[in-house]
mmCIF file of C-alpha atoms in Angstrom:
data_model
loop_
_atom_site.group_PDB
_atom_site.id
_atom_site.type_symbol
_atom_site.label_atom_id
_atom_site.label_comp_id
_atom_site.label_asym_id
_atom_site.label_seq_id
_atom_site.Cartn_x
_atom_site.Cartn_y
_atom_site.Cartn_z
ATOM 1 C CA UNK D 1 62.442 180.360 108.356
ATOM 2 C CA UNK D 2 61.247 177.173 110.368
ATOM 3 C CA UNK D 3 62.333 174.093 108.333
ATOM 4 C CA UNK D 4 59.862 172.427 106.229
ATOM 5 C CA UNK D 5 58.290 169.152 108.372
ATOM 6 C CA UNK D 6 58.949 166.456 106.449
ATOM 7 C CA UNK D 7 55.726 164.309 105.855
ATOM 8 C CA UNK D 8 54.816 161.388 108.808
ATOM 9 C CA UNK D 9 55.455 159.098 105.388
ATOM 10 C CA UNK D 10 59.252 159.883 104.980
ATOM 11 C CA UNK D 11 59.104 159.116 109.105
ATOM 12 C CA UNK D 12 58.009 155.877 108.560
ATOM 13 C CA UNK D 13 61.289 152.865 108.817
ATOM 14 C CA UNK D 14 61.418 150.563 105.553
ATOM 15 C CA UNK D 15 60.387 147.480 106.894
ATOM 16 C CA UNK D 16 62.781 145.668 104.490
ATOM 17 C CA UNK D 17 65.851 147.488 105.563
ATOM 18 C CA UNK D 18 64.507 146.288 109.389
ATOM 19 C CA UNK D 19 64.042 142.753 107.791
ATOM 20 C CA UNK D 20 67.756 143.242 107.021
ATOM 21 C CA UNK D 21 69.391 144.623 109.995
ATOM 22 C CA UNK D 22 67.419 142.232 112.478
ATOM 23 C CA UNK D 23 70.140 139.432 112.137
ATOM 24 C CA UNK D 24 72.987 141.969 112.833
ATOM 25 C CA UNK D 25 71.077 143.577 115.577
ATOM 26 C CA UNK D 26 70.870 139.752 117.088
ATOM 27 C CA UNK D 27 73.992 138.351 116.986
ATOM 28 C CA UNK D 28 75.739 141.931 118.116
ATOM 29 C CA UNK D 29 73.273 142.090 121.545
ATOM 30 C CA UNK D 30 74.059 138.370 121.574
ATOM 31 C CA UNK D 31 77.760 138.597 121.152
ATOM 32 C CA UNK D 32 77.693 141.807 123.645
ATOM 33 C CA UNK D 33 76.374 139.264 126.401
ATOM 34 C CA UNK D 34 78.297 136.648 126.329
ATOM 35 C CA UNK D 35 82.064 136.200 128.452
ATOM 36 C CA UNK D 36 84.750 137.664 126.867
ATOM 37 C CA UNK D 37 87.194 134.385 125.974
ATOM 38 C CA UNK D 38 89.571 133.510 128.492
ATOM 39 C CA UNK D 39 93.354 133.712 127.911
ATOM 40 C CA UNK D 40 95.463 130.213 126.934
ATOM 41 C CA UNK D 41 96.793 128.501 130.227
ATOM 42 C CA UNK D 42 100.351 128.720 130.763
ATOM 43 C CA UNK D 43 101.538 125.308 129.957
ATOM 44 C CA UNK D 44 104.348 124.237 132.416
ATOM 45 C CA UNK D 45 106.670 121.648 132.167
ATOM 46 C CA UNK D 46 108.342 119.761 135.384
ATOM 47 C CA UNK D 47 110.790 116.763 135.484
ATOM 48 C CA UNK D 48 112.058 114.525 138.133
ATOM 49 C CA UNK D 49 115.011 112.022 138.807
ATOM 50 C CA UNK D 50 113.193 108.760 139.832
ATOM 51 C CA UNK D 51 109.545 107.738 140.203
ATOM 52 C CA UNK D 52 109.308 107.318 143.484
ATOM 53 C CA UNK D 53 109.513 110.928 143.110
ATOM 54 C CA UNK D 54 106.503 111.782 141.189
ATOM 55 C CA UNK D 55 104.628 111.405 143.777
ATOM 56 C CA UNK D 56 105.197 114.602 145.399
ATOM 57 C CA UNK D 57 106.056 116.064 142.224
ATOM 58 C CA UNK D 58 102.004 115.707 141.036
ATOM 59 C CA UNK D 59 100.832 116.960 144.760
ATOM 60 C CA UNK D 60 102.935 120.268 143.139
ATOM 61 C CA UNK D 61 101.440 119.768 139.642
ATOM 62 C CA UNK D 62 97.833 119.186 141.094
ATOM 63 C CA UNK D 63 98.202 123.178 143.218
ATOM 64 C CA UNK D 64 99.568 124.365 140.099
ATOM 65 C CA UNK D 65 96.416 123.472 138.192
ATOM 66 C CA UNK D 66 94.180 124.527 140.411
ATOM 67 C CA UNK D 67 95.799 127.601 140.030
ATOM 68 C CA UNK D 68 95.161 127.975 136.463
ATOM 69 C CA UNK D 69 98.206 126.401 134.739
ATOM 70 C CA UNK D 70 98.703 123.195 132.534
ATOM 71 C CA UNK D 71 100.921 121.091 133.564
ATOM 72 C CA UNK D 72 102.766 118.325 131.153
ATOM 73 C CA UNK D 73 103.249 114.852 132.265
ATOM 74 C CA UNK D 74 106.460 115.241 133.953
ATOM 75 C CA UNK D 75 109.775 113.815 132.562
ATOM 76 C CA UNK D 76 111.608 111.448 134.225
ATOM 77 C CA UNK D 77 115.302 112.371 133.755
ATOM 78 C CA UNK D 78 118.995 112.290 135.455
ATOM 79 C CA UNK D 79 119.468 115.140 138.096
ATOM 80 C CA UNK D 80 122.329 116.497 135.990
ATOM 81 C CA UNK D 81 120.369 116.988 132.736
ATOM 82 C CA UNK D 82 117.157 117.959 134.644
ATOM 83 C CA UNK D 83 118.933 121.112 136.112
ATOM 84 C CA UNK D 84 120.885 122.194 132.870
ATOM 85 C CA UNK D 85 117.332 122.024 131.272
ATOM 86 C CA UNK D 86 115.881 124.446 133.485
ATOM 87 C CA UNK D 87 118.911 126.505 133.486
ATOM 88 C CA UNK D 88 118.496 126.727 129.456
ATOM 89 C CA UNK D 89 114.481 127.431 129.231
ATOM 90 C CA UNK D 90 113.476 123.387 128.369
ATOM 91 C CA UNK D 91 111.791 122.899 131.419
ATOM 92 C CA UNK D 92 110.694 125.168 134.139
ATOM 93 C CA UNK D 93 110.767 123.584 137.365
ATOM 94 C CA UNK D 94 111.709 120.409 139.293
ATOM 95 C CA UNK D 95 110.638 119.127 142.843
ATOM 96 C CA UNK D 96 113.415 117.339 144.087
ATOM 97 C CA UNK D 97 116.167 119.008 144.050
ATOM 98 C CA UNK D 98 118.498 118.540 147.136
ATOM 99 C CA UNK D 99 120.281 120.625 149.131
ATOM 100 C CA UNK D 100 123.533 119.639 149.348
ATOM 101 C CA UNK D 101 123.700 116.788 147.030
ATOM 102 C CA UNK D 102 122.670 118.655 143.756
ATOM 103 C CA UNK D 103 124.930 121.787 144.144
ATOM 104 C CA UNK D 104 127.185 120.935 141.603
ATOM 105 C CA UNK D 105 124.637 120.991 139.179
ATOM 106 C CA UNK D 106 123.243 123.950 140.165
ATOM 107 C CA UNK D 107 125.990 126.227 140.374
ATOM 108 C CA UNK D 108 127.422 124.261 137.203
ATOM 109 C CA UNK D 109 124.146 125.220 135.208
ATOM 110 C CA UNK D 110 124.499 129.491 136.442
ATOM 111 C CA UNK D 111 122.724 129.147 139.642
ATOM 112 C CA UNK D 112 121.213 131.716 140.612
ATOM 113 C CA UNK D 113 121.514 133.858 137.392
ATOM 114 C CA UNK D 114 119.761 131.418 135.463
ATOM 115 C CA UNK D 115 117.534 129.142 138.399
ATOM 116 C CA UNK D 116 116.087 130.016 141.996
ATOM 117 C CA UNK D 117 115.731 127.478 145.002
ATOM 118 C CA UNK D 118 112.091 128.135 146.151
ATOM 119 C CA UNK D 119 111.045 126.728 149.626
ATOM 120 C CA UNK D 120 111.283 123.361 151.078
ATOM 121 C CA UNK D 121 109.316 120.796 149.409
ATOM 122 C CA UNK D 122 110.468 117.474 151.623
ATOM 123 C CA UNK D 123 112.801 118.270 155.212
ATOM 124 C CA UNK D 124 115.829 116.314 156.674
ATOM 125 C CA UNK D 125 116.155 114.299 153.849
ATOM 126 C CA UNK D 126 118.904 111.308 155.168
ATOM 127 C CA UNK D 127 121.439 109.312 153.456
ATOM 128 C CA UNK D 128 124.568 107.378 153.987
ATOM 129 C CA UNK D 129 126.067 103.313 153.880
ATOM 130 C CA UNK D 130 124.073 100.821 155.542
ATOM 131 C CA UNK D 131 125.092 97.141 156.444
ATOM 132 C CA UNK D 132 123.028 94.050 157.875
ATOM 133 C CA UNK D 133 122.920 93.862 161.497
ATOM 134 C CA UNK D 134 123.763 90.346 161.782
ATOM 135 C CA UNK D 135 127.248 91.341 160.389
ATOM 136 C CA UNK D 136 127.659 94.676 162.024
ATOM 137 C CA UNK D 137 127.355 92.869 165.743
ATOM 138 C CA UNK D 138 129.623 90.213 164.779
ATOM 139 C CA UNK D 139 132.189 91.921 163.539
ATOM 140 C CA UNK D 140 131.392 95.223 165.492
ATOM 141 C CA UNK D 141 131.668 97.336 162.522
ATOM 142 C CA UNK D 142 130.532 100.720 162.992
ATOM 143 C CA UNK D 143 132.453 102.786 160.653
ATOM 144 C CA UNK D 144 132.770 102.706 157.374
ATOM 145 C CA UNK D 145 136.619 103.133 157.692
ATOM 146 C CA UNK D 146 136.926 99.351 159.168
ATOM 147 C CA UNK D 147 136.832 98.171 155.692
ATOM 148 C CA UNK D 148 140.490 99.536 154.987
ATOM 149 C CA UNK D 149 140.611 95.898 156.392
ATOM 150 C CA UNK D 150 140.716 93.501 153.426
ATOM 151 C CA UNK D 151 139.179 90.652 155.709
ATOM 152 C CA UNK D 152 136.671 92.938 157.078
ATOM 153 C CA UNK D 153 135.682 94.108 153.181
ATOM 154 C CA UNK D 154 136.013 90.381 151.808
ATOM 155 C CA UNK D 155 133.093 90.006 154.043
ATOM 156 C CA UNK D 156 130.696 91.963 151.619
ATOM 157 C CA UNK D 157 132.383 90.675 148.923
ATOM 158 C CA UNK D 158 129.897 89.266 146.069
ATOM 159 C CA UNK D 159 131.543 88.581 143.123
ATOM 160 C CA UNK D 160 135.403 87.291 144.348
ATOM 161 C CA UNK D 161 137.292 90.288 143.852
ATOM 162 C CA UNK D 162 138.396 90.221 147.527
ATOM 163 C CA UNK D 163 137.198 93.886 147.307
ATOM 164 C CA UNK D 164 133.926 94.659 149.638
ATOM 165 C CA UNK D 165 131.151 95.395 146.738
ATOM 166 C CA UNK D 166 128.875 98.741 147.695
ATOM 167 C CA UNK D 167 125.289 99.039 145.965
ATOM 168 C CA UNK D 168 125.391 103.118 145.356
ATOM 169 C CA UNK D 169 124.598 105.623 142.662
ATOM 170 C CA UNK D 170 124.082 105.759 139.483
ATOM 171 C CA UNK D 171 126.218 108.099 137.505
ATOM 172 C CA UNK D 172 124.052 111.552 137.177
ATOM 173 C CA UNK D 173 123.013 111.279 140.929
ATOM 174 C CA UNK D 174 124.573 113.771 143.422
ATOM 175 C CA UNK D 175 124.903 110.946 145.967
ATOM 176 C CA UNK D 176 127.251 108.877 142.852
ATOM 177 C CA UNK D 177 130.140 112.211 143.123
ATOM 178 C CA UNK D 178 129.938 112.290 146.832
ATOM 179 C CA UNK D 179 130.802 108.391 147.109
ATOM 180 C CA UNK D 180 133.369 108.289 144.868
ATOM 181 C CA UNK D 181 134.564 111.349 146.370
ATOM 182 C CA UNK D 182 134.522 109.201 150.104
ATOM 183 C CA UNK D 183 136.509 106.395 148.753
ATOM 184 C CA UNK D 184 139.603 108.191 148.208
ATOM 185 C CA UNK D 185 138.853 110.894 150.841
ATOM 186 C CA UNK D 186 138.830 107.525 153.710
ATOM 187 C CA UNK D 187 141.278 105.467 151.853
ATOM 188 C CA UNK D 188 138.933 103.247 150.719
ATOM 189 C CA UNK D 189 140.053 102.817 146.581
ATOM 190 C CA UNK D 190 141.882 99.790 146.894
ATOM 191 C CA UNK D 191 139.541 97.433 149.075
ATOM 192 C CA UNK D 192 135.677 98.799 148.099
ATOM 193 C CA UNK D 193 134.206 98.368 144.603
ATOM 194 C CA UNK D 194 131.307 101.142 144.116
ATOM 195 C CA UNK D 195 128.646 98.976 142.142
ATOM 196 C CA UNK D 196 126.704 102.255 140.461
ATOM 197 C CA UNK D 197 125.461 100.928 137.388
ATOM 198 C CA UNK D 198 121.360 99.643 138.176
ATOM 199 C CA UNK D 199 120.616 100.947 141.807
ATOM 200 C CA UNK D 200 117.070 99.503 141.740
ATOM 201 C CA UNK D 201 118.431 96.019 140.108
ATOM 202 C CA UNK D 202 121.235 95.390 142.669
ATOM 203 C CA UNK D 203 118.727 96.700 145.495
ATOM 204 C CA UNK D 204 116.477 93.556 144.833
ATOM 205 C CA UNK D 205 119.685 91.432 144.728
ATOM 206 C CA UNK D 206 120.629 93.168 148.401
ATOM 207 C CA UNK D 207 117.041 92.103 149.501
ATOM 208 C CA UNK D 208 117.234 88.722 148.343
ATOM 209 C CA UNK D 209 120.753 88.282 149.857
ATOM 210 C CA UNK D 210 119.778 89.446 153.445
ATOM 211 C CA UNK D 211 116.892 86.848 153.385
ATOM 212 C CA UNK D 212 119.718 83.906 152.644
ATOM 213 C CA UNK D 213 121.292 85.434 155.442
ATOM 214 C CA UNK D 214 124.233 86.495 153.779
ATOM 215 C CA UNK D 215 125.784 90.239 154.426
ATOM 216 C CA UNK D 216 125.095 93.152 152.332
ATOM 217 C CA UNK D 217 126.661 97.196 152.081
ATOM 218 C CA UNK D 218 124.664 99.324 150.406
ATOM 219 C CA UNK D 219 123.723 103.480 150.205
ATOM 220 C CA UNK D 220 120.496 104.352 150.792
ATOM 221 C CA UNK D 221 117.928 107.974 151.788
ATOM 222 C CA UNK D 222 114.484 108.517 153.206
ATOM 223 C CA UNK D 223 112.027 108.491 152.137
ATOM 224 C CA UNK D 224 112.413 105.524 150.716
ATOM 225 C CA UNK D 225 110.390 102.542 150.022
ATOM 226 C CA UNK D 226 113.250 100.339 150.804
ATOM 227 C CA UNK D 227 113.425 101.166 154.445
ATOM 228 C CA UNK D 228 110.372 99.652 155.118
ATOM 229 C CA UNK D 229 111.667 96.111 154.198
ATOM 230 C CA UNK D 230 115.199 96.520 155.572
ATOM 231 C CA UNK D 231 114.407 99.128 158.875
ATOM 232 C CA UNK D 232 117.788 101.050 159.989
ATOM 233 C CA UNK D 233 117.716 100.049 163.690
ATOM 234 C CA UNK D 234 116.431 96.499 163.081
ATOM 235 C CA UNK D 235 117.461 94.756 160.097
ATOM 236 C CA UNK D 236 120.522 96.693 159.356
ATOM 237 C CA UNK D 237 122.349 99.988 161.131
ATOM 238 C CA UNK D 238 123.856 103.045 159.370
ATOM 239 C CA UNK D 239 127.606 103.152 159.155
ATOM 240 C CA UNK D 240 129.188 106.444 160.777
ATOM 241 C CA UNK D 241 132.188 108.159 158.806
ATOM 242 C CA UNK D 242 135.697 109.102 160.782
ATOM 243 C CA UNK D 243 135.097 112.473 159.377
ATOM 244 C CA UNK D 244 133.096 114.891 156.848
ATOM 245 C CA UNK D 245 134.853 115.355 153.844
ATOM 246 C CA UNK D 246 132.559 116.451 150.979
ATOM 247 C CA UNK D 247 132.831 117.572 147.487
ATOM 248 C CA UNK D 248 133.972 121.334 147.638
ATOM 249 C CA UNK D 249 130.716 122.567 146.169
ATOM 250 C CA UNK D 250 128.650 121.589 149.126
ATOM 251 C CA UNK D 251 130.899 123.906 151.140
ATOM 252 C CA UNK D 252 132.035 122.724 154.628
ATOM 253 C CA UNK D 253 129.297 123.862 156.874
ATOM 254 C CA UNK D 254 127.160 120.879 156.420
ATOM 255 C CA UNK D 255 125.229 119.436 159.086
ATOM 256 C CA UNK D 256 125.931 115.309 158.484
ATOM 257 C CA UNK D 257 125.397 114.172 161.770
ATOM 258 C CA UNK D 258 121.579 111.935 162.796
ATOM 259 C CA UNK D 259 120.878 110.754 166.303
ATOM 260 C CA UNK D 260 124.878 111.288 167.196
ATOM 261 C CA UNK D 261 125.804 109.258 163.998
ATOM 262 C CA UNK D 262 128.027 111.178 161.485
ATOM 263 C CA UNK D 263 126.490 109.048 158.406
ATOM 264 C CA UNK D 264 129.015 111.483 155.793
ATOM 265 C CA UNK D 265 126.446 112.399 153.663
ATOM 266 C CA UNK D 266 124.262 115.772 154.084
ATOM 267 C CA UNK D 267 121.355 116.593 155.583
ATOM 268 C CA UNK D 268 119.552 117.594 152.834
ATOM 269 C CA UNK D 269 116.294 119.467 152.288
ATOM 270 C CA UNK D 270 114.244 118.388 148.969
ATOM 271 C CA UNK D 271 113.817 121.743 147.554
ATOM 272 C CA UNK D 272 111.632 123.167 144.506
ATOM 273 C CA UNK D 273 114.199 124.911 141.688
ATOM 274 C CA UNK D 274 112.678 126.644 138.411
ATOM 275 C CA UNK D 275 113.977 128.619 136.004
ATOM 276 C CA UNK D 276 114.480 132.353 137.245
ATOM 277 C CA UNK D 277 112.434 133.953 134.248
ATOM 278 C CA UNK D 278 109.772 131.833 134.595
ATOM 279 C CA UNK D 279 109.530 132.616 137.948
ATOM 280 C CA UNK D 280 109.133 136.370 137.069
ATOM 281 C CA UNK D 281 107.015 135.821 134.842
ATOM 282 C CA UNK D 282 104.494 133.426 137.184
ATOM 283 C CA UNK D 283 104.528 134.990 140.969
ATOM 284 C CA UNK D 284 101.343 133.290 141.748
ATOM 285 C CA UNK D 285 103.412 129.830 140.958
ATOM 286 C CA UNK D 286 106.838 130.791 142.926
ATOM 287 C CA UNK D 287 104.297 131.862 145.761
ATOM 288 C CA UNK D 288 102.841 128.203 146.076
ATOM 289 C CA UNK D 289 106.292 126.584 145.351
ATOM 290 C CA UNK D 290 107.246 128.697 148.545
ATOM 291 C CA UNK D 291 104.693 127.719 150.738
ATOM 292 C CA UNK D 292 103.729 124.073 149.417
ATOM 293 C CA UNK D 293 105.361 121.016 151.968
ATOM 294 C CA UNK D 294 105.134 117.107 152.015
ATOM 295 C CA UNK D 295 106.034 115.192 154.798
ATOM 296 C CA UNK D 296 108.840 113.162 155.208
ATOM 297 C CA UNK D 297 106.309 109.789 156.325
ATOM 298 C CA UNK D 298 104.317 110.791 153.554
ATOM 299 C CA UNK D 299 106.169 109.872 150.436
ATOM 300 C CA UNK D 300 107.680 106.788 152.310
ATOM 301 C CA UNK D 301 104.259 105.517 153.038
ATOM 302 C CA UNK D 302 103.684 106.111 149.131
ATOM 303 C CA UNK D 303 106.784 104.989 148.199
ATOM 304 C CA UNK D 304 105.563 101.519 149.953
ATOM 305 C CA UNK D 305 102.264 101.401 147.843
ATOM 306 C CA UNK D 306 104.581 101.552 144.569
ATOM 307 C CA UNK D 307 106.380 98.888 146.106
ATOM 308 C CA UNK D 308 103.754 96.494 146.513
ATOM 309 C CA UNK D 309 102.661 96.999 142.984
ATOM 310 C CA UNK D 310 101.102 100.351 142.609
ATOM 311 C CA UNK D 311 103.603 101.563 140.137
ATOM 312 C CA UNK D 312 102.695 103.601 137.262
ATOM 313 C CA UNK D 313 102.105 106.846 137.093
ATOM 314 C CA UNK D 314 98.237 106.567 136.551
ATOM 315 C CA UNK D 315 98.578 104.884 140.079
ATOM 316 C CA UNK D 316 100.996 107.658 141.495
ATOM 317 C CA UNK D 317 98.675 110.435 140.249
ATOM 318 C CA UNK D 318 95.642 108.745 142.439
ATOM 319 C CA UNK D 319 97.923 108.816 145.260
ATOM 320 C CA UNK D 320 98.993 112.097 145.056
ATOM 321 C CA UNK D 321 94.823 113.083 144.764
ATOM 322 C CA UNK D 322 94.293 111.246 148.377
ATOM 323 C CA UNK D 323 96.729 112.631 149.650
ATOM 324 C CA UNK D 324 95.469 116.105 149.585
ATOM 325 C CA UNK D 325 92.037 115.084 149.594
ATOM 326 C CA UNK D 326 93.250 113.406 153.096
ATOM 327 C CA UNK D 327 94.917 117.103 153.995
ATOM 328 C CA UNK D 328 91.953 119.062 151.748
ATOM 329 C CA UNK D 329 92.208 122.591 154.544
ATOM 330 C CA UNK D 330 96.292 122.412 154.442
ATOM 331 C CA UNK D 331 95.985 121.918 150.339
ATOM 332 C CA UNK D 332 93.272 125.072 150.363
ATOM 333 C CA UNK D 333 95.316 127.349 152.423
ATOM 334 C CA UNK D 334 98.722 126.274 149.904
ATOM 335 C CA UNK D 335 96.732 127.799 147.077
ATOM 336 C CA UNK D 336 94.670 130.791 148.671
ATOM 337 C CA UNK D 337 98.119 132.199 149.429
ATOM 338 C CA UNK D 338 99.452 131.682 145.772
ATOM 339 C CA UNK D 339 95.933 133.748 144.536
ATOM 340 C CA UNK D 340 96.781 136.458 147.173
ATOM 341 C CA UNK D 341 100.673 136.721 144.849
ATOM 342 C CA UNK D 342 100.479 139.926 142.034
ATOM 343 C CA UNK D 343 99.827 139.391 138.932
ATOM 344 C CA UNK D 344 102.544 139.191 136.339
ATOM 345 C CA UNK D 345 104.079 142.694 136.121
#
């Protein structure tokens, strides 16, 4: 039997259900048109040891975010803690960790089980003891040694110890171990005080006491806003050691040696260092840590602006933007090869 045709009546819609299901129908096609939401950035979080640091730390954090991520406003913390944080999942990465100097702290905090050194952010990073050149003619002092000489260290004496007094590190710097380490490995305990407590503050005193003429010792790096105003070669020469002799962990093949100078301190490279998980977690990031590089000139050039007043990290972050807006195609081709990394897994 055919089945019974239902009249054109029952084929009709009911306008009120339509009336009904209009605002559904709306919002669905609506809905079905629109982007689907995109996923939380990955907030990061970096640190660094002093603030003439930040700015090549932000020339990182800027590639980062153009990559995608959010970075924090970095911390500013001791080298020490900075590396046991990333070893422990606090904070992810820093930018300035060096190679030799820091390797206590690295393998102290697991190194490589629980952080990875990823590319060279700033090369031939120098350091060592630097005295005025005034005092280094008269006296021909070239090594650092010659002040085994009580007469030789009362000359840099400044506060009538009879003990030569030498502006270094801080305590929670590498460059703090490896100079006390020097002044028993040279015999140097019992005529040079190592004033570590206020770098900066007793580096403004140094300054003030070259201009009165009087002589100064002091520890220094590049890049460094400081050798701008008192120019190894001009206003004051690096002091050579007899001989490396380094803290065990920065093993003994260590180049030291600049311009035929053995200044005792490593040759270090300013490297990036994050935490290893992260890392697997973020290959697009460890791809740009690997590839991303800042001159040497470059942050002392910045270092000067902070110097003449341009100080705060507002200031350091429009630096940092100039920068690469000054070096735009190098910045472009930093990223493009962090997109070309896999994503996670």
């Amino acid at each position: 039997m055919r089945p019974e045709r239902k009249s054109s009546d029952s084929m009709r819609p009911n306008p009120f259900n339509l009336r009904r299901l209009l605002p559904v129908m709306l919002a669905f096609a609506l809905s079905s048109c629109q982007p689907e939401p995109k996923p939380p950035a990955v907030v990061l979080r970096p640190a660094y040891g002093t603030l003439e640091e930040l700015f090549q730390t932000e020339i990182v954090n800027i590639g980062l975010e153009t990559l995608g991520y959010e970075v924090v406003s970095g911390s500013e913390l001791e080298y020490d803690i900075i590396h046991e944080a990333i070893a422990k999942s606090y904070l992810d990465y820093t930018t300035v960790h060096w190679n030799y100097n820091h390797a206590d702290f690295f393998k102290e905090n697991g190194g490589d089980t629980t952080m990875t050194r990823v590319g060279t952010l700033v090369d031939d990073v120098l350091q060592g003891y630097v005295i005025d050149k005034a005092t280094a003619e008269a006296y021909n002092i070239t090594n650092i040694e010659q002040l085994k000489d009580p007469e030789i260290a009362a000359l840099f004496d400044s506060d009538g110890d009879g003990k030569a007094n030498l502006v270094g590190c801080i305590p929670g710097w590498g460059c703090h171990d490896v100079t006390e380490h020097h002044l028993d490995a040279y015999g140097l305990r019992d005529t040079v005080e190592h004033d570590g407590s206020n770098y900066y503050g007793l580096i403004d005193g140094v300054i003030e006491a070259h201009k009165a003429g009087e002589p100064v010792l002091y520890y220094t790096w590049t890049p460094f806003w400081l050798n701008f105003i008192l120019a190894p070669g001009k206003e004051v020469e690096w002091l050579e050691v007899p001989y490396t002799d380094l803290p065990e962990a920065q093993g003994s093949d260590v180049p030291t040696t600049f311009e035929d100078k053995n200044l005792g301190f490593a040759i270090n490279q300013m490297e990036i260092v994050a935490n290893r998980e992260f890392l697997s977690e973020n290959p697009k990031a460890e791809r740009f840590f690997e590839v991303v590089q800042v001159p040497n000139d470059a942050v002392s050039l910045q270092n000067q602006k902070m110097r003449d007043g341009e100080n705060t990290p507002a200031a350091i972050r429009i630096h940092a933007e100039e920068w690469i807006s000054e070096n735009q195609d190098l910045f472009d081709g930093w990223v493009e090869a962090a997109k070309s990394a896999p994503d996670q897994g």
